[in-house]
XYZ file of C-alpha atoms in Angstrom:
156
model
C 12.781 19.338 53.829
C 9.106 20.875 53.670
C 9.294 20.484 49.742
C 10.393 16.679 49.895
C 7.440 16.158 52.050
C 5.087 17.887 49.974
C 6.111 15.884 46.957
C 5.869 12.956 49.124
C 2.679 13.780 50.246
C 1.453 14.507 47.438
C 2.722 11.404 45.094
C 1.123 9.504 47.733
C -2.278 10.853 47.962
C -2.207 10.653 43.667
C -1.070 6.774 44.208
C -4.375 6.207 46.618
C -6.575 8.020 44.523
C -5.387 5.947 41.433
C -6.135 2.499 43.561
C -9.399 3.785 44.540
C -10.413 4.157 41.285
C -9.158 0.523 40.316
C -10.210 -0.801 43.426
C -13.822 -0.200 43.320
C -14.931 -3.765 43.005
C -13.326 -5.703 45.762
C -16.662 -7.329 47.547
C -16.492 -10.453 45.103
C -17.213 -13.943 46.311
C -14.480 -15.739 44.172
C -10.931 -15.192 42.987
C -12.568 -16.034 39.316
C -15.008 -12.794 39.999
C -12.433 -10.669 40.763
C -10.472 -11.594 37.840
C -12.876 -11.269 35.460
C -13.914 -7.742 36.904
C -10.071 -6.844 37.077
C -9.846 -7.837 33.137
C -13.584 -5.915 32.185
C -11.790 -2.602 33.668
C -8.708 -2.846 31.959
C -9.878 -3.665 28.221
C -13.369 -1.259 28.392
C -12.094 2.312 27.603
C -13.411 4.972 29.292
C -16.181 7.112 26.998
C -15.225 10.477 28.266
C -11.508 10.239 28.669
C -8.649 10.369 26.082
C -7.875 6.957 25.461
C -7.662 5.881 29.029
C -8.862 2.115 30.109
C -11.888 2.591 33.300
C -9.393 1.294 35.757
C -7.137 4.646 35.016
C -10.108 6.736 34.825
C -11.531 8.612 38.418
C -14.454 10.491 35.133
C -17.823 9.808 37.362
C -18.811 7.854 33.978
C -16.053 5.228 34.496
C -16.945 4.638 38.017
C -20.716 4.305 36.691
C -19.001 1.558 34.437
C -16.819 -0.102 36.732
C -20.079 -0.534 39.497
C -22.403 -1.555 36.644
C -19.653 -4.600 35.569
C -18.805 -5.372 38.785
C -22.764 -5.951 39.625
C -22.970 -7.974 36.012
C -20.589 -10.008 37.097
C -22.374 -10.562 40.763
C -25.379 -11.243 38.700
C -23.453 -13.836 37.064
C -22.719 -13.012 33.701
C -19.713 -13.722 31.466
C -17.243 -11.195 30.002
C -18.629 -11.464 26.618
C -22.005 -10.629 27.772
C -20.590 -8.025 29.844
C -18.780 -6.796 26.576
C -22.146 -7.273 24.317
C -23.995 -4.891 26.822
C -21.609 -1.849 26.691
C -21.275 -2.339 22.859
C -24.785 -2.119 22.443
C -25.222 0.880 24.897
C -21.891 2.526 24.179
C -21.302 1.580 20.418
C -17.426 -0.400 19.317
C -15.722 2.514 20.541
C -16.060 1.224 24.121
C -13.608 -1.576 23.604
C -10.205 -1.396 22.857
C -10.443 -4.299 20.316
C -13.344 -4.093 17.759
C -15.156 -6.678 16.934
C -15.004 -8.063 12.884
C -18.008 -6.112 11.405
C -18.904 -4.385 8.186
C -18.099 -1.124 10.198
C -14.881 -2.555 11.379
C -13.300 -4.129 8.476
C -11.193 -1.408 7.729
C -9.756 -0.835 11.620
C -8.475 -4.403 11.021
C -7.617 -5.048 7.779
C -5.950 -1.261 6.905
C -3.074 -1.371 8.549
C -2.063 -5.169 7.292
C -3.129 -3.854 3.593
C -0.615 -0.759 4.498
C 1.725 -3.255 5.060
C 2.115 -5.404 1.947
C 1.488 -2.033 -0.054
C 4.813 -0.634 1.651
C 6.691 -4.045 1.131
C 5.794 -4.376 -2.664
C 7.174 -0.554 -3.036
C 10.001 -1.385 -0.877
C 10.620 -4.603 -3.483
C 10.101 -2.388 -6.206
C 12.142 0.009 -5.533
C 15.060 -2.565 -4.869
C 14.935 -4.465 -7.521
C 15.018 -1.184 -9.788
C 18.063 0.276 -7.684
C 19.356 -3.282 -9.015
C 18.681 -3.377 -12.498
C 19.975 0.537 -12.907
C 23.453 -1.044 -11.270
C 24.106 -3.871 -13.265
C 27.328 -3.190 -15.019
C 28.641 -4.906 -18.357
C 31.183 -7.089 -18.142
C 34.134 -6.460 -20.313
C 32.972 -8.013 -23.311
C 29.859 -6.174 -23.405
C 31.831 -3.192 -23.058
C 34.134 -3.886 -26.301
C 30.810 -4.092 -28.123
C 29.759 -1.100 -27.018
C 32.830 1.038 -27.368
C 32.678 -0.906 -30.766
C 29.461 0.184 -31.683
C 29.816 3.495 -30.503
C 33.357 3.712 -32.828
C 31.225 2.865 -36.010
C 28.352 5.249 -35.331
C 31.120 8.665 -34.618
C 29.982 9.229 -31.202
C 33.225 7.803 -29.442
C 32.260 8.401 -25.189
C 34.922 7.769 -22.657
């Protein structure tokens, strides 16, 4: 009985901690605010995490981020401007969705190239299975047993 309440205990102070951390910008003045800052959290990746969005992250830098949009947003800016700021400060790595740049060209275009390259082998590779089965129909066959007849090297 102890253990359950451990685990209970436990599961539950991990569950506060984790809406503490996403929580961090409640004191908005509209429901717009709040949306926007609950959107800015989710798509700005943490810096100093492993691939975790700032609304995830309790890293003392994604709290620093989550208070600095939440006052952008006070201040009145838009998400984009939001998202121009960190870019500039933090480089493309900050967002989860590059922007279309001559640093980012392959991130986007790569894995559609990867793509058509893997469809055009897969096409190739079919159509050669194909040709390699194509059997002769019985005529052909006479001409070839024919053939082979007059030449002396009678096959099966």
């Amino acid at each position: 009985m102890k253990r359950l309440i451990c685990i209970l205990a436990l599961s539950f102070g991990i569950h506060v901690s984790h809406a503490q951390a996403i929580d961090s910008g409640s004191q908005f003045n509209t429901q717009e605010e709040k949306a926007l800052y609950q959107e800015m959290v989710r798509v700005i990746r943490c810096p100093t995490c492993q691939n975790q969005d700032i609304a995830e992250s309790n890293a003392p830098l994604a709290k620093q981020l989550r208070d600095l949009i939440a006052e952008q947003i006070k201040a009145g800016k838009n998400g984009d401007e939001i998202t121009d700021y960190l870019v500039e400060r933090y480089g493309d790595f900050i967002t989860y969705a590059p922007r279309l740049q001559k640093n980012t060209v392959v991130l986007w275009f790569a894995p559609i190239t990867f793509m058509l390259f893997a469809l055009g082998f897969w096409l190739f590779i079919r159509h050669s299975r194909q040709y390699k089965q194509q059997r002769l129909n019985p005529e052909q066959e006479a001409q070839l047993q024919a053939w082979l007849k007059q030449y002396g090297k009678v096959g099966s």
